[in-house]
PDB file of C-alpha atoms in Angstrom:
ATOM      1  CA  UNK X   9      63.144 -10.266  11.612  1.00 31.00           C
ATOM      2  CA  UNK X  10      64.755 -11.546  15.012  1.00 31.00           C
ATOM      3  CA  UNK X  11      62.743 -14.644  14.952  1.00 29.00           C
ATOM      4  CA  UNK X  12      63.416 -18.647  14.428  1.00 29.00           C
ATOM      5  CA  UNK X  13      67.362 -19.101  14.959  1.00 31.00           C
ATOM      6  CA  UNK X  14      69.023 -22.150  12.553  1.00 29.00           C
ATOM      7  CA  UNK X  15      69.785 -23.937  15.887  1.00 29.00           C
ATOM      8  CA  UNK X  16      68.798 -23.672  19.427  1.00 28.00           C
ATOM      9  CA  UNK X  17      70.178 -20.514  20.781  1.00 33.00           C
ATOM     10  CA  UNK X  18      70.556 -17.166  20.391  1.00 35.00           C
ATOM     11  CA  UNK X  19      73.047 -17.671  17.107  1.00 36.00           C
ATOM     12  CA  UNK X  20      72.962 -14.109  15.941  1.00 47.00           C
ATOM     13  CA  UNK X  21      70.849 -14.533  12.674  1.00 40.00           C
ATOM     14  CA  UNK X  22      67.552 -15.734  11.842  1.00 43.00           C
ATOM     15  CA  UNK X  23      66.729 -18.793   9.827  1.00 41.00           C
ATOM     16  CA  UNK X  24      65.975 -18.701   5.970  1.00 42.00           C
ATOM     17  CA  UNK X  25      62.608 -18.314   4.708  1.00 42.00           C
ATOM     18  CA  UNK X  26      61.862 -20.256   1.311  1.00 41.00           C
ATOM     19  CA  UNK X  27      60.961 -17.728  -1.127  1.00 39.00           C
ATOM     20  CA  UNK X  28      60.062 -18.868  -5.271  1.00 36.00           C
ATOM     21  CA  UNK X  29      63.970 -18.768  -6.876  1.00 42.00           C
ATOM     22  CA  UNK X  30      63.775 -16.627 -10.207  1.00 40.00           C
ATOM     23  CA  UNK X  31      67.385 -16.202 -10.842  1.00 46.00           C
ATOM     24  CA  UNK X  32      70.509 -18.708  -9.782  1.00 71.00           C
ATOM     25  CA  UNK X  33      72.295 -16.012  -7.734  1.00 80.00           C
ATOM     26  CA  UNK X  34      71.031 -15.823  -4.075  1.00 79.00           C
ATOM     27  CA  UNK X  35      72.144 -13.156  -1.690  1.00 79.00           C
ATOM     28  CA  UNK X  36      71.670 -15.607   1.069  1.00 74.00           C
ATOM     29  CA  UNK X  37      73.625 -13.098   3.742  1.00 83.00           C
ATOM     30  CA  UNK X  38      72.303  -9.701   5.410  1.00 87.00           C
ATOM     31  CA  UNK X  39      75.032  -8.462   7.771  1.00 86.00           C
ATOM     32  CA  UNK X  40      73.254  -5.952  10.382  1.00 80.00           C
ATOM     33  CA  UNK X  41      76.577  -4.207  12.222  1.00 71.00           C
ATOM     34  CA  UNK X  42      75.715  -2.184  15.279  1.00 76.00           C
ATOM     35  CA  UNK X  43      74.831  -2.742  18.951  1.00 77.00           C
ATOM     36  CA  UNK X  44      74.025   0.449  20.306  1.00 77.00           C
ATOM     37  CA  UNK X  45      70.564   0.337  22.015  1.00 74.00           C
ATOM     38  CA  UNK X  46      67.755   2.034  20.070  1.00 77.00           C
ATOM     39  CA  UNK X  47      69.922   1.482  16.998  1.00 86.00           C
ATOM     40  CA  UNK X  48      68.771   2.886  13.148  1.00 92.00           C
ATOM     41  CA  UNK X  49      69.918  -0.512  11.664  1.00 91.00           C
ATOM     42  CA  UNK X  50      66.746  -2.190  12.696  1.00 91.00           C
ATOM     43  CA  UNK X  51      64.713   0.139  10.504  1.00 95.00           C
ATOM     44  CA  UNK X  52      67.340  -0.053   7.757  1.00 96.00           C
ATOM     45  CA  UNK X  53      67.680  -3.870   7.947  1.00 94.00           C
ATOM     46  CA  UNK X  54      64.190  -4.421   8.116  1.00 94.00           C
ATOM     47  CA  UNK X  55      63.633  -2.676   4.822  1.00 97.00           C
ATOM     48  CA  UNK X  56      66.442  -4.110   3.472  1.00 96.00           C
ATOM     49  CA  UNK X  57      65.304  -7.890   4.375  1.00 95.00           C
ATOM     50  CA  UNK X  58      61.736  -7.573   2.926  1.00 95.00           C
ATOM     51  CA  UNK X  59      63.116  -5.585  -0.710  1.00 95.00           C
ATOM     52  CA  UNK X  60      65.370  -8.652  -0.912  1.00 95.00           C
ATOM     53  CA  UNK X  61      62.542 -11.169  -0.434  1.00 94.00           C
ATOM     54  CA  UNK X  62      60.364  -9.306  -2.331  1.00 94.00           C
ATOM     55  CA  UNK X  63      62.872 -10.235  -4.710  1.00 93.00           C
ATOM     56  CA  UNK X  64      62.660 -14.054  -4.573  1.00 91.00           C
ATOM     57  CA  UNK X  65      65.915 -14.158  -2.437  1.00 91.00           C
ATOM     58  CA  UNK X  66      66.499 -16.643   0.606  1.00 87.00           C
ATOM     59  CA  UNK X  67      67.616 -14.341   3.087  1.00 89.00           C
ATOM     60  CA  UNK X  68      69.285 -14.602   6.873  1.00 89.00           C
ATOM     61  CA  UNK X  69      70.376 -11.944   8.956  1.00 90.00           C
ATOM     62  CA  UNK X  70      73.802 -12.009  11.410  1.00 89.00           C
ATOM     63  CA  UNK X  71      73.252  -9.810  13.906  1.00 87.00           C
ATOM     64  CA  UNK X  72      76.273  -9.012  16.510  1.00 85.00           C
ATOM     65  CA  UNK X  73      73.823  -7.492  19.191  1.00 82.00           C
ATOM     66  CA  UNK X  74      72.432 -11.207  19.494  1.00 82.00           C
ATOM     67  CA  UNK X  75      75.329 -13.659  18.557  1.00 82.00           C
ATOM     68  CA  UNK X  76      77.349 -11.796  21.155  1.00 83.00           C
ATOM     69  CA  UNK X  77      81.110 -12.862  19.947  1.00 83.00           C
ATOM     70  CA  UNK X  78      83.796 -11.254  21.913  1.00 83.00           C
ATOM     71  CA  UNK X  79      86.357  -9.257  20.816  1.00 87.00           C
ATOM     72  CA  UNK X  80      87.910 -11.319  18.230  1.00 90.00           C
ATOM     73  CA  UNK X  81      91.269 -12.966  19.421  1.00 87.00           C
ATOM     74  CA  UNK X  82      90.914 -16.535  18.186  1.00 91.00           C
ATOM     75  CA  UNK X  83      89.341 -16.318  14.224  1.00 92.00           C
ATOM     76  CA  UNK X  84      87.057 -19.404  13.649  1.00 93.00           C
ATOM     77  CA  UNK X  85      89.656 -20.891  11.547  1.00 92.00           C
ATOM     78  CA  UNK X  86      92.033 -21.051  14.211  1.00 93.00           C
ATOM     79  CA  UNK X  87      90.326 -24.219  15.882  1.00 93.00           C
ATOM     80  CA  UNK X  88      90.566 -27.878  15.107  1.00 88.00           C
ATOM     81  CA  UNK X  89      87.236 -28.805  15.269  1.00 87.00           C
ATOM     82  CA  UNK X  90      86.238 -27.446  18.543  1.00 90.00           C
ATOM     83  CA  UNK X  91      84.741 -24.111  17.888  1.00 90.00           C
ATOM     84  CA  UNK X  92      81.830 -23.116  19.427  1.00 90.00           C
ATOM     85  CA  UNK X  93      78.662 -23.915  17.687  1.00 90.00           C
ATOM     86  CA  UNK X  94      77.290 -20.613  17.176  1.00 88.00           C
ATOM     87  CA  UNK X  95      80.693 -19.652  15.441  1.00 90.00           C
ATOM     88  CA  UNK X  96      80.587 -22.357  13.543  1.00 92.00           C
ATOM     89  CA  UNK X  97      76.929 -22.287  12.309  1.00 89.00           C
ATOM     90  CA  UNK X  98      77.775 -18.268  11.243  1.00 90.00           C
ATOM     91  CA  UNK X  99      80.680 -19.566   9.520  1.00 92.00           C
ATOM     92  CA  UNK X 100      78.679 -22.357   7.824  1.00 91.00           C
ATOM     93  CA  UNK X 101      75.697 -19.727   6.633  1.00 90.00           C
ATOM     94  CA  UNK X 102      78.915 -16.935   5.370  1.00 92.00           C
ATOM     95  CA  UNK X 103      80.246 -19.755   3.402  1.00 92.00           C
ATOM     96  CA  UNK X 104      77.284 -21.164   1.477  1.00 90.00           C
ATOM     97  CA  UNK X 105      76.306 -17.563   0.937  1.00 92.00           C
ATOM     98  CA  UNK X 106      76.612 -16.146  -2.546  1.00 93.00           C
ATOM     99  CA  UNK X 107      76.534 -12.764  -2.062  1.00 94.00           C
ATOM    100  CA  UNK X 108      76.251 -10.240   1.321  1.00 95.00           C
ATOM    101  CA  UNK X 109      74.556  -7.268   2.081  1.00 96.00           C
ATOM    102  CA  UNK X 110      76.471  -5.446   4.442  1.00 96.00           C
ATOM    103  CA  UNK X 111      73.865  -2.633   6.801  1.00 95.00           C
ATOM    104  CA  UNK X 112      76.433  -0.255   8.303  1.00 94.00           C
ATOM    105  CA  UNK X 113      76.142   3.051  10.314  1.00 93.00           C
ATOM    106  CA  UNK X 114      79.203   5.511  10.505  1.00 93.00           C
ATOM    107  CA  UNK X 115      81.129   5.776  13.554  1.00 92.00           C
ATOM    108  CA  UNK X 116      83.496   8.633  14.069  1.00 91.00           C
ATOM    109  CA  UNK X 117      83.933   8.719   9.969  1.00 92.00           C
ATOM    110  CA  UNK X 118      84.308   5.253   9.955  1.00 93.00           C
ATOM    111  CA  UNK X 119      82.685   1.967  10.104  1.00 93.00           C
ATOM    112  CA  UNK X 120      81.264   0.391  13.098  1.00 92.00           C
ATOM    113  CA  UNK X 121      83.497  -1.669  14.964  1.00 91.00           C
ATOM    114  CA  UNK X 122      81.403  -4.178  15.416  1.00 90.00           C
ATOM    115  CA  UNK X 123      81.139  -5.013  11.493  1.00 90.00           C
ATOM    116  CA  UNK X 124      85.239  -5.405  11.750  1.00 92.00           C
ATOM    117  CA  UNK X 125      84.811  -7.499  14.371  1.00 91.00           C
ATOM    118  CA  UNK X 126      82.482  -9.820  13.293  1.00 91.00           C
ATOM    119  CA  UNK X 127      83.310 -10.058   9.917  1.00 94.00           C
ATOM    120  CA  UNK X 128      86.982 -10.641  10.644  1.00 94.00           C
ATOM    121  CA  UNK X 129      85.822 -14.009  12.702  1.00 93.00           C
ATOM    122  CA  UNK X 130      85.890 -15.722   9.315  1.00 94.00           C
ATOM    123  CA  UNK X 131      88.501 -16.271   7.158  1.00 92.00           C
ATOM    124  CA  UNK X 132      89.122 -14.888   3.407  1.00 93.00           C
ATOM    125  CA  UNK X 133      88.091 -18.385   1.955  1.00 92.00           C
ATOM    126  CA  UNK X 134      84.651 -17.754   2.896  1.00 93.00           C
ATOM    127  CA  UNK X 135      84.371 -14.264   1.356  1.00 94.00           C
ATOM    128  CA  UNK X 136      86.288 -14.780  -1.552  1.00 91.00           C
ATOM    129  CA  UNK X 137      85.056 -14.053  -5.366  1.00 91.00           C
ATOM    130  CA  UNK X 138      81.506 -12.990  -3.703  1.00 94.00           C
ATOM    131  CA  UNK X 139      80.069  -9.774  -4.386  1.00 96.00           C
ATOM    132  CA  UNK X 140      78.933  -7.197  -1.415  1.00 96.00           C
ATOM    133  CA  UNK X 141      76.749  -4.193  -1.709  1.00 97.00           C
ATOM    134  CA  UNK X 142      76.596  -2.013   0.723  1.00 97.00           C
ATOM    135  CA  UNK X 143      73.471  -0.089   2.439  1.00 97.00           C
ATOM    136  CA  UNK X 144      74.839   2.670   5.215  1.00 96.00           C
ATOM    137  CA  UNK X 145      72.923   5.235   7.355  1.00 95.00           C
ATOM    138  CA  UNK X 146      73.049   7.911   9.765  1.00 94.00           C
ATOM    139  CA  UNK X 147      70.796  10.445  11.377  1.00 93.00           C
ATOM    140  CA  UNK X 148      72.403  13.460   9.708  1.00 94.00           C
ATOM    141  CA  UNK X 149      72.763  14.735   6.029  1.00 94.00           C
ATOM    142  CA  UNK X 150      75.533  12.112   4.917  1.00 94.00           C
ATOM    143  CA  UNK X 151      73.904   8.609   5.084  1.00 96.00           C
ATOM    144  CA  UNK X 152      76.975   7.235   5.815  1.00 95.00           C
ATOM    145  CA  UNK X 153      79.178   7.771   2.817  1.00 96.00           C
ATOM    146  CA  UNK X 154      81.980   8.445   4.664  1.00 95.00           C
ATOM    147  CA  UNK X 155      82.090   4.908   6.160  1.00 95.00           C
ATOM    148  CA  UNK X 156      80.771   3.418   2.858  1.00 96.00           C
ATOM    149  CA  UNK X 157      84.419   4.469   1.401  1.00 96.00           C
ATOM    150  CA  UNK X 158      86.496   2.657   4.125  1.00 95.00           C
ATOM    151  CA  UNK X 159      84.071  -0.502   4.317  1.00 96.00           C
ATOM    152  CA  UNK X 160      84.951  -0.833   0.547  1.00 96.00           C
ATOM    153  CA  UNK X 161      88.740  -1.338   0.879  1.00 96.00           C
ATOM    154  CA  UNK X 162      87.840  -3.664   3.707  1.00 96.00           C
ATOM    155  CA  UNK X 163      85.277  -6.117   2.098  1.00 97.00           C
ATOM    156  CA  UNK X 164      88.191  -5.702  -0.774  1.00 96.00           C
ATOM    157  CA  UNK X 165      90.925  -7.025   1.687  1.00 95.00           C
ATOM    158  CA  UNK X 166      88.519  -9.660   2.900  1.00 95.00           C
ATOM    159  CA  UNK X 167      87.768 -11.098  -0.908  1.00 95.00           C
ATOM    160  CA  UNK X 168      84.432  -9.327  -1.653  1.00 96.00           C
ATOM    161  CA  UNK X 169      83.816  -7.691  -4.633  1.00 95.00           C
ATOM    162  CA  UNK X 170      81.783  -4.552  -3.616  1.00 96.00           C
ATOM    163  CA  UNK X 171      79.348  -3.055  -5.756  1.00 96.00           C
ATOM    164  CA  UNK X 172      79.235   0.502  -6.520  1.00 96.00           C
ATOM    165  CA  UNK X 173      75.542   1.645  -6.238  1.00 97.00           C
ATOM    166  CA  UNK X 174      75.219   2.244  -2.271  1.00 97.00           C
ATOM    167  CA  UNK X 175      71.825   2.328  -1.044  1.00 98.00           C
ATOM    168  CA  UNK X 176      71.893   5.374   1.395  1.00 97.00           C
ATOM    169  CA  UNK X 177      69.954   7.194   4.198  1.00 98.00           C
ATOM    170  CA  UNK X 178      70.296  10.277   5.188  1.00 97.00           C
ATOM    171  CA  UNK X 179      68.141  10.898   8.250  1.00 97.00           C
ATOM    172  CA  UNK X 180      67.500   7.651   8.800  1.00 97.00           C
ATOM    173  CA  UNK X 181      65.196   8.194  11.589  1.00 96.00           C
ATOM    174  CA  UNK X 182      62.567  10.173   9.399  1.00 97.00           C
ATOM    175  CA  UNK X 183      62.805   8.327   6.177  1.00 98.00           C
ATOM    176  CA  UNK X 184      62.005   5.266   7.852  1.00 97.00           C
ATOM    177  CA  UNK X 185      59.658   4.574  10.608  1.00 97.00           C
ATOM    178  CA  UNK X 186      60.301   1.427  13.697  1.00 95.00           C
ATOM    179  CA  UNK X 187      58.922  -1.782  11.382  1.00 96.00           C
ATOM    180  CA  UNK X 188      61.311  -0.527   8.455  1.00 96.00           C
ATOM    181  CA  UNK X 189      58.781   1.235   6.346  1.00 97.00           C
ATOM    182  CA  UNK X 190      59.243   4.648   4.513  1.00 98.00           C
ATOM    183  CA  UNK X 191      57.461   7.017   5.734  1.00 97.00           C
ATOM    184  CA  UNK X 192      55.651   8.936   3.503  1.00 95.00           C
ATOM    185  CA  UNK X 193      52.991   9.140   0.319  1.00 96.00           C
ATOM    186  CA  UNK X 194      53.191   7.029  -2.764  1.00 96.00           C
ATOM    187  CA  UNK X 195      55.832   9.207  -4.466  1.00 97.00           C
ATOM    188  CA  UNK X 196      58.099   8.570  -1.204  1.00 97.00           C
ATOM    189  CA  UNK X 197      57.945   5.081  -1.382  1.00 97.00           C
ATOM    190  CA  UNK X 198      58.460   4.705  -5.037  1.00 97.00           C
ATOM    191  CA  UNK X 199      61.108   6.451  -5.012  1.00 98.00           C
ATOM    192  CA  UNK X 200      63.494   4.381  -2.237  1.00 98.00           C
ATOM    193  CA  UNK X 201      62.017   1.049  -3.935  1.00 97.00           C
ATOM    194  CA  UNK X 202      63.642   2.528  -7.079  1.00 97.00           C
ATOM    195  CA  UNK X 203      66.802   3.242  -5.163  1.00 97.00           C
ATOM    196  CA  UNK X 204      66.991  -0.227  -3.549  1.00 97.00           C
ATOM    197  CA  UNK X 205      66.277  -1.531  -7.241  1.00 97.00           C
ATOM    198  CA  UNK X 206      69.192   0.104  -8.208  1.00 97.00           C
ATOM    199  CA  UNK X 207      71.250  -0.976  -5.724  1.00 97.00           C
ATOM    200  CA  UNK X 208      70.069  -5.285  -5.588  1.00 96.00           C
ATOM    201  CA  UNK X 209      69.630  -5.343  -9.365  1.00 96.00           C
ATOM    202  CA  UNK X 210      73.625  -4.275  -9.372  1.00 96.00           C
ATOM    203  CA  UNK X 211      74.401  -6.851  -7.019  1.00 96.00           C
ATOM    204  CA  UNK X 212      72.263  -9.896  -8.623  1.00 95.00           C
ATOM    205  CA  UNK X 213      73.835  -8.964 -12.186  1.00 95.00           C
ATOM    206  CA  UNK X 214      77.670  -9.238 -10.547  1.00 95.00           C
ATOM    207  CA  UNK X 215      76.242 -12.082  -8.521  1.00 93.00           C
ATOM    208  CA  UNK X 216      75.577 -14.245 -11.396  1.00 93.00           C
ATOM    209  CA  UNK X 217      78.453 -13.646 -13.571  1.00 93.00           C
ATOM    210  CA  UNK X 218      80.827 -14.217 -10.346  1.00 92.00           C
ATOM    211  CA  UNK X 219      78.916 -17.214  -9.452  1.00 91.00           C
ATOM    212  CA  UNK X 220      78.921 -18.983 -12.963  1.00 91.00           C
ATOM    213  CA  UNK X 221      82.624 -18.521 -13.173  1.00 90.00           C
ATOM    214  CA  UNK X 222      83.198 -20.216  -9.287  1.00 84.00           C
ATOM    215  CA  UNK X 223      80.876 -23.019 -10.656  1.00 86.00           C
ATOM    216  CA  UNK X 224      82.621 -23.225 -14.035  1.00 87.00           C
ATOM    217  CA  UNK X 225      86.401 -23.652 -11.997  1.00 86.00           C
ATOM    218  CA  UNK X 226      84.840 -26.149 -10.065  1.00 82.00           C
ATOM    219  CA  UNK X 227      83.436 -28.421 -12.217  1.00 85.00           C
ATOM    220  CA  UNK X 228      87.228 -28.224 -13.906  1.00 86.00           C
ATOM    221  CA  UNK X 229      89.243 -29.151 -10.795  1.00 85.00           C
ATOM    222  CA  UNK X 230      87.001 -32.224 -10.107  1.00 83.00           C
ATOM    223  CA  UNK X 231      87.017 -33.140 -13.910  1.00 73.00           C
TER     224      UNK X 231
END
């Protein structure tokens, strides 16, 4: 998952792999939002990334444990042309995206402070009239939920349109094993494919209406 960065460097998400298109929406973004070492979102991302290419999406990952930005005091669009690169090829890949899938943990009952603070590095124009889903985890018995509620209202303030089927884990650690796999017989597995279904076929259906309407207002203003 951590392999072949869009340019040379470390940039903090890994380059797209080509995957047959079967539907006009792609989700194009995976946001991965916690840098604590030995972290659950690995597992959780992993299986996230290969359900979504499974499902014929083209798929990158920003990752704040590798593109490193510091604690956000000047937002990418506050430069004139001089940002660095890295923050300006993350801003380039949020942009074109159609659609994110935010991979959260919960952090005192909230969300990850990393997630703010990468996420708030980018303007509203970039997020704007683009659905979100949201996948959150945690070694206990609440996968999450607790932050899923407050990352809502801030994807909201940031322009996304969240979905409302999360994809949650509770006990994280044993539902998943280290390459992102459920651990398991068949029934296990079938049944958190049919949750992830769930969860991505939400987010394609919302993806396509949104993105036929962006297209549609578009094509009018250069008409």
């Amino acid at each position: 998952e951590n392999a072949a960065p869009l340019t040379k460097g470390n940039t903090g998400f890994t380059e797209k792999k080509q995957s047959p298109p079967h539907h006009e929406f792609e989700v194009g973004c995976v946001l991965r939002v916690t840098v604590r070492p030995g972290r659950l979102c690995d597992r959780v991302g992993t299986f996230v990334v290969n359900n979504l290419k499974a499902r014929g999406h083209e798929v990158s990952v920003v990752d704040p444990m590798v593109l490193k930005l510091p604690l956000l005091e000047k937002p990418h669009f506050f430069y004139r042309g001089d940002a660095p690169p890295e923050l300006d090829a993350a801003a380039k890949l949020i942009e074109e995206a159609d659609g994110y899938v935010v991979v959260s943990a919960e952090y005192n009952h909230s969300i990850p402070p990393a997630l703010t603070n990468i996420m708030s590095h980018f303007g509203c124009s970039k997020y704007k009239y683009k659905p979100a889903a949201m996948v959150t985890y945690s070694a206990g018995q609440w996968g999450g939920m607790r932050a899923a509620m407050q990352l809502r209202s801030f994807l909201g303030e940031l322009g996304c349109l969240s979905t409302s089927n999360i994809l949650a884990f509770a006990f994280a650690q044993k539902v998943l094993d280290e390459e992102g796999k459920v651990n398991g017989g068949e029934e296990e597995v079938q049944d958190w494919e049919t949750r992830a279904a769930r969860c991505f076929e939400q987010l394609e259906w919302v993806g396509r209406a949104v993105k036929e309407q962006r297209l549609k207002e578009l094509a009018e203003v250069k008409a």
